[in-house]
Coordinates of C-alpha atoms in Angstrom, one line a residue:
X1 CA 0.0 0.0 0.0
X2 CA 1.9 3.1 -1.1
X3 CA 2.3 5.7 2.1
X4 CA 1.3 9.1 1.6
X5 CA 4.2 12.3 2.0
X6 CA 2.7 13.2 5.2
X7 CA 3.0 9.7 6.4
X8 CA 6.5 9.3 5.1
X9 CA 7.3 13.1 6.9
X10 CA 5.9 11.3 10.1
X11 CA 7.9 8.3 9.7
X12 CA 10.8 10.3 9.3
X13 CA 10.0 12.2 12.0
X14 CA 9.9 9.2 14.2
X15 CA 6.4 10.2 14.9
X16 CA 4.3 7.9 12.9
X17 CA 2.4 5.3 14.9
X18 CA 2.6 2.0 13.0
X19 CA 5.2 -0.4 14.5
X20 CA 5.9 -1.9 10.8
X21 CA 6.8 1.2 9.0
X22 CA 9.3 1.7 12.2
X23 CA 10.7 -1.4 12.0
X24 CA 11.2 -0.8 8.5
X25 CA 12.3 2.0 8.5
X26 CA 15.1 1.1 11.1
X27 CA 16.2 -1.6 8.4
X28 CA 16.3 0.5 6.0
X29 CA 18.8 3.3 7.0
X30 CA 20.9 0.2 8.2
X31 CA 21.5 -0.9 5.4
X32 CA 22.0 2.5 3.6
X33 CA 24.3 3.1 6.7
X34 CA 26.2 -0.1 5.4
X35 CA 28.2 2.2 2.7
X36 CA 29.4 4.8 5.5
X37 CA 31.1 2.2 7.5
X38 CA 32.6 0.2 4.1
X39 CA 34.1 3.6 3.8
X40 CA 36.0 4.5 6.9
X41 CA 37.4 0.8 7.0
X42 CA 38.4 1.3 3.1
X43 CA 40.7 4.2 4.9
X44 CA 42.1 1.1 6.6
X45 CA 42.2 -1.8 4.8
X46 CA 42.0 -0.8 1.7
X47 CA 40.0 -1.3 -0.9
X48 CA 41.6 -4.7 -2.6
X49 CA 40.9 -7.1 0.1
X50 CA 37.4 -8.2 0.2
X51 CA 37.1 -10.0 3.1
X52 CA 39.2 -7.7 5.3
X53 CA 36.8 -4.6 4.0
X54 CA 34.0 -7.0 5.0
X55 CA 34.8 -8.2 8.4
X56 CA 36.1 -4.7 9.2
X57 CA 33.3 -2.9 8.2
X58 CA 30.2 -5.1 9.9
X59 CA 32.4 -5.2 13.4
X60 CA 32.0 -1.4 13.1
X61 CA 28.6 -1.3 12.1
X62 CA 27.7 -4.6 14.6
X63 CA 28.9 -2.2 17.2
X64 CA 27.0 1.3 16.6
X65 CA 23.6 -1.1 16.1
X66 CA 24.1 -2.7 19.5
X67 CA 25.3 0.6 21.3
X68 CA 22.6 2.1 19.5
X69 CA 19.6 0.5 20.4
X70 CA 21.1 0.1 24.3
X71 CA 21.2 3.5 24.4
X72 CA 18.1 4.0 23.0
X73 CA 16.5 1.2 25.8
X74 CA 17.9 3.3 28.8
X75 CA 17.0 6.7 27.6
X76 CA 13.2 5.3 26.5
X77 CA 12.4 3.1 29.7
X78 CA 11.4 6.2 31.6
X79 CA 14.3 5.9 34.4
X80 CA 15.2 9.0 36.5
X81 CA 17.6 11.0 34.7
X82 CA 20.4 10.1 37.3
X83 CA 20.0 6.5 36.9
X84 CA 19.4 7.0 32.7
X85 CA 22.8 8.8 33.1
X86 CA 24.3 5.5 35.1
X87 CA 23.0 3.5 32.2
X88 CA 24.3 5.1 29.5
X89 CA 27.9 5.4 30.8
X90 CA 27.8 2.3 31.5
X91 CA 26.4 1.1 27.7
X92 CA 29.2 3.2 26.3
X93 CA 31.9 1.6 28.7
X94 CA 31.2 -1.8 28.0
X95 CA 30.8 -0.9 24.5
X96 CA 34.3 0.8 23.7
X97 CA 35.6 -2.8 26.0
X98 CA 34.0 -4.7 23.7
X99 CA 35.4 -2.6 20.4
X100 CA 39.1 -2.4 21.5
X101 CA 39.3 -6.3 22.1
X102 CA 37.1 -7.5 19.5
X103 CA 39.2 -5.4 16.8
X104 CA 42.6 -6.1 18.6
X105 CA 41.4 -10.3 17.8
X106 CA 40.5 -8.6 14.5
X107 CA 43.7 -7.0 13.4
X108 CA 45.9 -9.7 14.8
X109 CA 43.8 -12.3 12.7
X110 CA 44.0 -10.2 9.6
X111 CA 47.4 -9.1 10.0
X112 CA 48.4 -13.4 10.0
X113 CA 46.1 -14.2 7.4
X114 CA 45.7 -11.7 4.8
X115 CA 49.9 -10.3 3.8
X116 CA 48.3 -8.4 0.4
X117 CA 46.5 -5.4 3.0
X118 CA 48.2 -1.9 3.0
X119 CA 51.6 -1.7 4.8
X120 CA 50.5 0.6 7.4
X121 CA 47.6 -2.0 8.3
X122 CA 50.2 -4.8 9.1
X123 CA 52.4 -1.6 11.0
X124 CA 49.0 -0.8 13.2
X125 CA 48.7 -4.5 13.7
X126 CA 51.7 -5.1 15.2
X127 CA 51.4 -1.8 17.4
X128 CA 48.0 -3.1 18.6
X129 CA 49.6 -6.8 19.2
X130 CA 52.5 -5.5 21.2
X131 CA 51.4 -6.0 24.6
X132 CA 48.5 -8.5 24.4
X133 CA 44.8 -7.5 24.3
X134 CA 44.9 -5.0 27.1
X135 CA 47.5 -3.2 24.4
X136 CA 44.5 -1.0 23.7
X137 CA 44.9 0.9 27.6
X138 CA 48.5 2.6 26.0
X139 CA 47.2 6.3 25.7
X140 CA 48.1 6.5 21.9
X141 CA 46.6 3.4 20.7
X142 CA 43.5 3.8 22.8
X143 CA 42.8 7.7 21.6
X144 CA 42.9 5.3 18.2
X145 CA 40.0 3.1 19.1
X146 CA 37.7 6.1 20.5
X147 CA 38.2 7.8 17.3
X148 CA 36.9 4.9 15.6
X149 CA 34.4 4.3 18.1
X150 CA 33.4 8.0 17.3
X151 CA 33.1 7.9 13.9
X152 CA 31.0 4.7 14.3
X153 CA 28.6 5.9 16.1
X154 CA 28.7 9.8 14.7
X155 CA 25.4 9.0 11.8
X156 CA 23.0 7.0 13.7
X157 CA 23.2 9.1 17.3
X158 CA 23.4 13.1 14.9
X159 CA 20.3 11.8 13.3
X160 CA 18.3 10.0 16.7
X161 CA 19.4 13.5 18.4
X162 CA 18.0 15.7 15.2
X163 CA 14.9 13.9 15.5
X164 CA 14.6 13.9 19.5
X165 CA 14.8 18.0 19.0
X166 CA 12.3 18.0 16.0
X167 CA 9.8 15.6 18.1
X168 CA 10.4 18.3 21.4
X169 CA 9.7 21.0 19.3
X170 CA 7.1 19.5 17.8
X171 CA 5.4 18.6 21.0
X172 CA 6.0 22.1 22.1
X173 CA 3.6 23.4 19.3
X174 CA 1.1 21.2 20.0
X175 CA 1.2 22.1 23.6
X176 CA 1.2 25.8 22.8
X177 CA -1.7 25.4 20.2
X178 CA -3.8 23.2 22.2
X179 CA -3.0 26.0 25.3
X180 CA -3.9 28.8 23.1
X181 CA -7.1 27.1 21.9
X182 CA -8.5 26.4 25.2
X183 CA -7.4 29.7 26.7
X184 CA -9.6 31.4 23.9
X185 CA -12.5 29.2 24.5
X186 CA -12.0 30.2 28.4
X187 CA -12.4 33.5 26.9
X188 CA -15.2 33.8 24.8
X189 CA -17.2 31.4 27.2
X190 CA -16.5 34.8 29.8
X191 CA -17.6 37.5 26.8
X192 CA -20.5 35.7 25.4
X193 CA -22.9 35.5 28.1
X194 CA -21.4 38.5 29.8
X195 CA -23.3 40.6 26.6
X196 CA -26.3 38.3 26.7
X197 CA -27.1 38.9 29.8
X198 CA -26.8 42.7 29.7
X199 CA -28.8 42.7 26.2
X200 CA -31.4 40.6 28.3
X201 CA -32.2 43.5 30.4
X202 CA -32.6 45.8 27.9
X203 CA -35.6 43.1 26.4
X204 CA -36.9 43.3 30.0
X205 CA -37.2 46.5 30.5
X206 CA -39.6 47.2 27.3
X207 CA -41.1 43.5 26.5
X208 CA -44.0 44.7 28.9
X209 CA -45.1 47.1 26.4
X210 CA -46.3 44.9 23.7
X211 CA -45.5 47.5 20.5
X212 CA -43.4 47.5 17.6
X213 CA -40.8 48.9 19.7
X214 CA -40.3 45.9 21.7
X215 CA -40.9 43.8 19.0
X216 CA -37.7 45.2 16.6
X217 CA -36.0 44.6 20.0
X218 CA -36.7 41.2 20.3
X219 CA -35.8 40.3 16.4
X220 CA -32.4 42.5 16.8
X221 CA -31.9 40.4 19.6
X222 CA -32.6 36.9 17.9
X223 CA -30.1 38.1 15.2
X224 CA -27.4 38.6 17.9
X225 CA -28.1 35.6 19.8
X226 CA -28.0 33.5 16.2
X227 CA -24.8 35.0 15.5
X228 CA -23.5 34.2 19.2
X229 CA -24.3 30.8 19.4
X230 CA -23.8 29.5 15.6
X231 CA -21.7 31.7 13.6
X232 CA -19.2 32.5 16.7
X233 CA -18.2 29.4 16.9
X234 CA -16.1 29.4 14.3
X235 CA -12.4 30.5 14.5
X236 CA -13.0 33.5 12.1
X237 CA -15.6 35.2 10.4
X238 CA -16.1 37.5 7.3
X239 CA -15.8 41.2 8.8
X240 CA -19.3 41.9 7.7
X241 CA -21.1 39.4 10.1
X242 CA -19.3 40.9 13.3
X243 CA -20.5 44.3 11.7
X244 CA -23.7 43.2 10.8
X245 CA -23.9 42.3 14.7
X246 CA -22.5 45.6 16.0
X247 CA -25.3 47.3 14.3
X248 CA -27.9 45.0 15.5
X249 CA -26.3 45.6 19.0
X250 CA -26.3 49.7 18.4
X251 CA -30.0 49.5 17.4
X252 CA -31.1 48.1 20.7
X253 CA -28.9 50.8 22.6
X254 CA -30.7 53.3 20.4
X255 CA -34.4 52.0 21.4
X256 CA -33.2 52.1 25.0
X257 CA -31.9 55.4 24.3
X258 CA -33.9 56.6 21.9
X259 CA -34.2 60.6 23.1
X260 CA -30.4 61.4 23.8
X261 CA -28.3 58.7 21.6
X262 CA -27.1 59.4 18.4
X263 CA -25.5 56.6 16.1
X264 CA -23.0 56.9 13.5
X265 CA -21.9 53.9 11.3
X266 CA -20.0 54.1 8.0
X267 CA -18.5 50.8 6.7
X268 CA -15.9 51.3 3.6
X269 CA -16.6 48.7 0.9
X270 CA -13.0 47.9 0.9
X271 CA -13.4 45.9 4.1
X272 CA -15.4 43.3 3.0
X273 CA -13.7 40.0 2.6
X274 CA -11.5 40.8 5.8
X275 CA -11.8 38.0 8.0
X276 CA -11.5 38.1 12.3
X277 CA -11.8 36.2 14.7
X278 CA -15.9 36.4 16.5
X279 CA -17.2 38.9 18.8
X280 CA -13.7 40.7 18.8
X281 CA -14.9 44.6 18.4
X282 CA -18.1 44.5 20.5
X283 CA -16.6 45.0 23.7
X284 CA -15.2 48.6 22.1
X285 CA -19.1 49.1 21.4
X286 CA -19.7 47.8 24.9
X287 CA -17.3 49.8 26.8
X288 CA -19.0 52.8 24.7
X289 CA -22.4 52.5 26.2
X290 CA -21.0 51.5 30.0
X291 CA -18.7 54.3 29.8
X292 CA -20.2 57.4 28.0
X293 CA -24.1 56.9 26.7
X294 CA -25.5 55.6 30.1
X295 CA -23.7 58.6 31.8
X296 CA -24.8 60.9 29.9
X297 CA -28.4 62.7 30.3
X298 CA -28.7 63.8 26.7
X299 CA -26.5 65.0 23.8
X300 CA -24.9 61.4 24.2
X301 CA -23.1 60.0 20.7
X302 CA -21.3 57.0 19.2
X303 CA -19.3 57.1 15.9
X304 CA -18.4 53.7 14.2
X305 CA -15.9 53.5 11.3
X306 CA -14.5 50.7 9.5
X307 CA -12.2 50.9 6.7
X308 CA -8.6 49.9 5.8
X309 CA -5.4 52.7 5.8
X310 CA -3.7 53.5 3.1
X311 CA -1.4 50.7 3.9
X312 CA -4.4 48.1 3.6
X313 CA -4.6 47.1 7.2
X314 CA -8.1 46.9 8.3
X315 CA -8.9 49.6 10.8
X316 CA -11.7 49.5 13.5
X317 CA -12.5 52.9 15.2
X318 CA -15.1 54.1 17.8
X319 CA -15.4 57.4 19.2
X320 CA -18.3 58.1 22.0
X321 CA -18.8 61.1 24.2
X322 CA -17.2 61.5 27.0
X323 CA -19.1 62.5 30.2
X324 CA -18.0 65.5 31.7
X325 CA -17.9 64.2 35.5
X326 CA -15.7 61.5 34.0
X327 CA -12.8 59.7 36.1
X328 CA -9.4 61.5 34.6
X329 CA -8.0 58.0 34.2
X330 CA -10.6 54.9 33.1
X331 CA -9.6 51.3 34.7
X332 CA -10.0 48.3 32.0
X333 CA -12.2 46.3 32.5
X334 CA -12.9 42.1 32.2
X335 CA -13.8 42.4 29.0
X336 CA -11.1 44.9 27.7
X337 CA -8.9 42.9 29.3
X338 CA -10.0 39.7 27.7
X339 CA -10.0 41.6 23.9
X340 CA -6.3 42.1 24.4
X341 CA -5.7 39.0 25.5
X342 CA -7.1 37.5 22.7
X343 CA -5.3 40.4 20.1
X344 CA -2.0 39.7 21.6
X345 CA -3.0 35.5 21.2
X346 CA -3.8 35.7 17.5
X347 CA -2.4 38.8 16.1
X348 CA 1.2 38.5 18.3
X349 CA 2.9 41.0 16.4
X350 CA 0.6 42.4 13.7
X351 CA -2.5 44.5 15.3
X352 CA -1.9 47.9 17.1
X353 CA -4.7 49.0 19.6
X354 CA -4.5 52.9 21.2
X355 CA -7.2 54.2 23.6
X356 CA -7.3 57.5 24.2
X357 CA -9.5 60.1 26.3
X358 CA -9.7 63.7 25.6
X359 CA -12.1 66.0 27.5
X360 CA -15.4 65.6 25.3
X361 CA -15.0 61.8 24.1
X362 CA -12.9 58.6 24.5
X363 CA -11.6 57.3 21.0
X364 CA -10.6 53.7 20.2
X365 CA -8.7 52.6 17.1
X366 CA -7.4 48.9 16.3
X367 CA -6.0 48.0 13.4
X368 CA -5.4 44.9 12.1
X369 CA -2.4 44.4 9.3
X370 CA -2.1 40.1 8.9

């Protein structure tokens, strides 16, 4: 069954699940290892003698295979790291033991047996032979054998350490997106009925009426609630449907306020197709009403705009009057606080937000350049 490139990526990436394909896999760069160790013992023996290229070059790769996958066993049996430590020191000493007196039988063997190799093969032979097979603790010939041990084990261990740090990052993203996507859910859950609820009041406090007045509230409202609890949902709309809701919203302040709230929307036609993420700009409409129309006892105004800059970011502004017995310096509030949490989430490094507060309005500008 042929595997797909994202399979094959995974597999790579030592992150595909299926215990064949990682078996296989494993086989697979053996063997393509095979060439790598043929040429550091060519540097040895040669490349004339057969059987000495052979025997040389399967004691190296014998070695990094074994080494290898002991390694591997300590570090992925879920140890402490002191005792994962202990294990691999230990691996590695009984593994460079095993090298230096398998290849001093090795060399002495092919030194008596084969005359044709190289002449500085038979000259390293007889070094290594000179005091037994505990020649290999002389400091010279020893630094020898670690070298080769080195090279030996340099290809599987780079490419089992590139993958561990691919696999950490990797997990690390995950983690961070799964973090990120909760956290936002946390958040909307906290603005959603937060606006519901105040909109609520508003129905309750004309529903008793019974006239067209009450009924436009009441369909505004359905609109909001449909876009709240369906269209929200999604990670990001089309700029139109969270402007489509702030009027709906502004329409219901205006029946509440009909006698001393003035609204003023204008949308450029350049913004359509601009897509954010739900419910981000209402809390700028919210903070609006709490802040400056419900303060005010007439002559209260909000301005809307919504257009993109002459560098084609998408721009979001609202101005509202400011009430004259108004705190000099305005705390944020849960839902401000949650809007640039949620800006500083999604648009890290693209989005600039100012508030400002002169003495007849506060003004509000975001703008949005990804």
């Amino acid at each position: 069954m042929p595997i797909s490139t994202r399979s094959f990526a995974n597999l790579l990436l030592g992150t595909h699940q299926s215990h064949r394909a990682r078996v296989g896999l494993h086989v697979a760069f053996w063997l393509l290892a095979y060439p790598w160790y043929a040429l550091q013992s060519q540097w040895l023996v040669g490349t004339d003698n057969a059987p000495a290229l052979v025997f040389n070059t399967l004691a190296r790769l014998g070695f990094a295979l074994v080494t290898f996958y002991a390694v591997s066993a300590c570090i992925g049996r879920g140890w402490p790291l002191g005792r994962v430590l202990l294990g691999v020191l230990l691996v590695l000493a009984a593994s460079m033991l095993g090298y230096c007196l398998t290849h001093y039988y090795l060399y002495t063997y092919l030194d008596r047996s084969q005359p044709n190799l190289p002449p500085y093969f038979h000259k390293l032979a007889a070094s290594v032979s000179k005091n037994g097979p505990w020649t290999f603790l002389q400091t010279i010939i020893l630094y020898f054998y670690a070298l080769q041990l080195f090279m030996a084990y340099f290809l599987p261990f780079t490419i089992k350490g590139v993958r561990a740090i691919v696999q950490t990052h990797l997990r690390t993203v995950t983690l961070e997106k799964d973090n990120l996507k909760l956290e936002l859910e946390f958040l909307r859950a906290q603005i959603n009925p937060h606006f519901l609820f105040n909109t609520l009041n508003s129905v309750y406090s004309l529903v008793e009426d019974k006239d067209r007045t009450a009924a436009a509230l009441v369909l505004s409202l359905s609109n909001m609630m449909r876009y709240t609890l369906h269209d929200a949902t999604a990670t990001e709309v089309e700029v139109m449907q969270e402007l489509d809701f702030i009027r709906e919203y502004l329409d219901i302040q205006q029946i509440r306020h009909s006698r001393r709230l003035a609204v003023d929307v204008q949308i450029a036609p350049a913004v359509r197709g601009q897509r954010i993420p739900p419910l981000l700009l209402v809390t700028f409409l919210e903070n609006a009403v709490k802040h400056g129309v419900e303060k005010l006892l007439k002559d209260a105004w909000v301005r809307v705009r919504a257009y993109r800059d002459e560098h084609g970011a998408f721009c979001f502004e609202v101005a509202n009057a400011r009430p004259p017995q108004a705190e000099a310096a305005l705390g944020e509030g849960i839902g401000l606080r949650n809007t640039r949490r949620r800006l500083s989430i999604l648009y890290p490094h693209t989005h600039s937000l100012q508030i400002d507060a002169t003495a007849a309005q506060y003004h509000v500008l975001l703008c949005l350049w990804q």
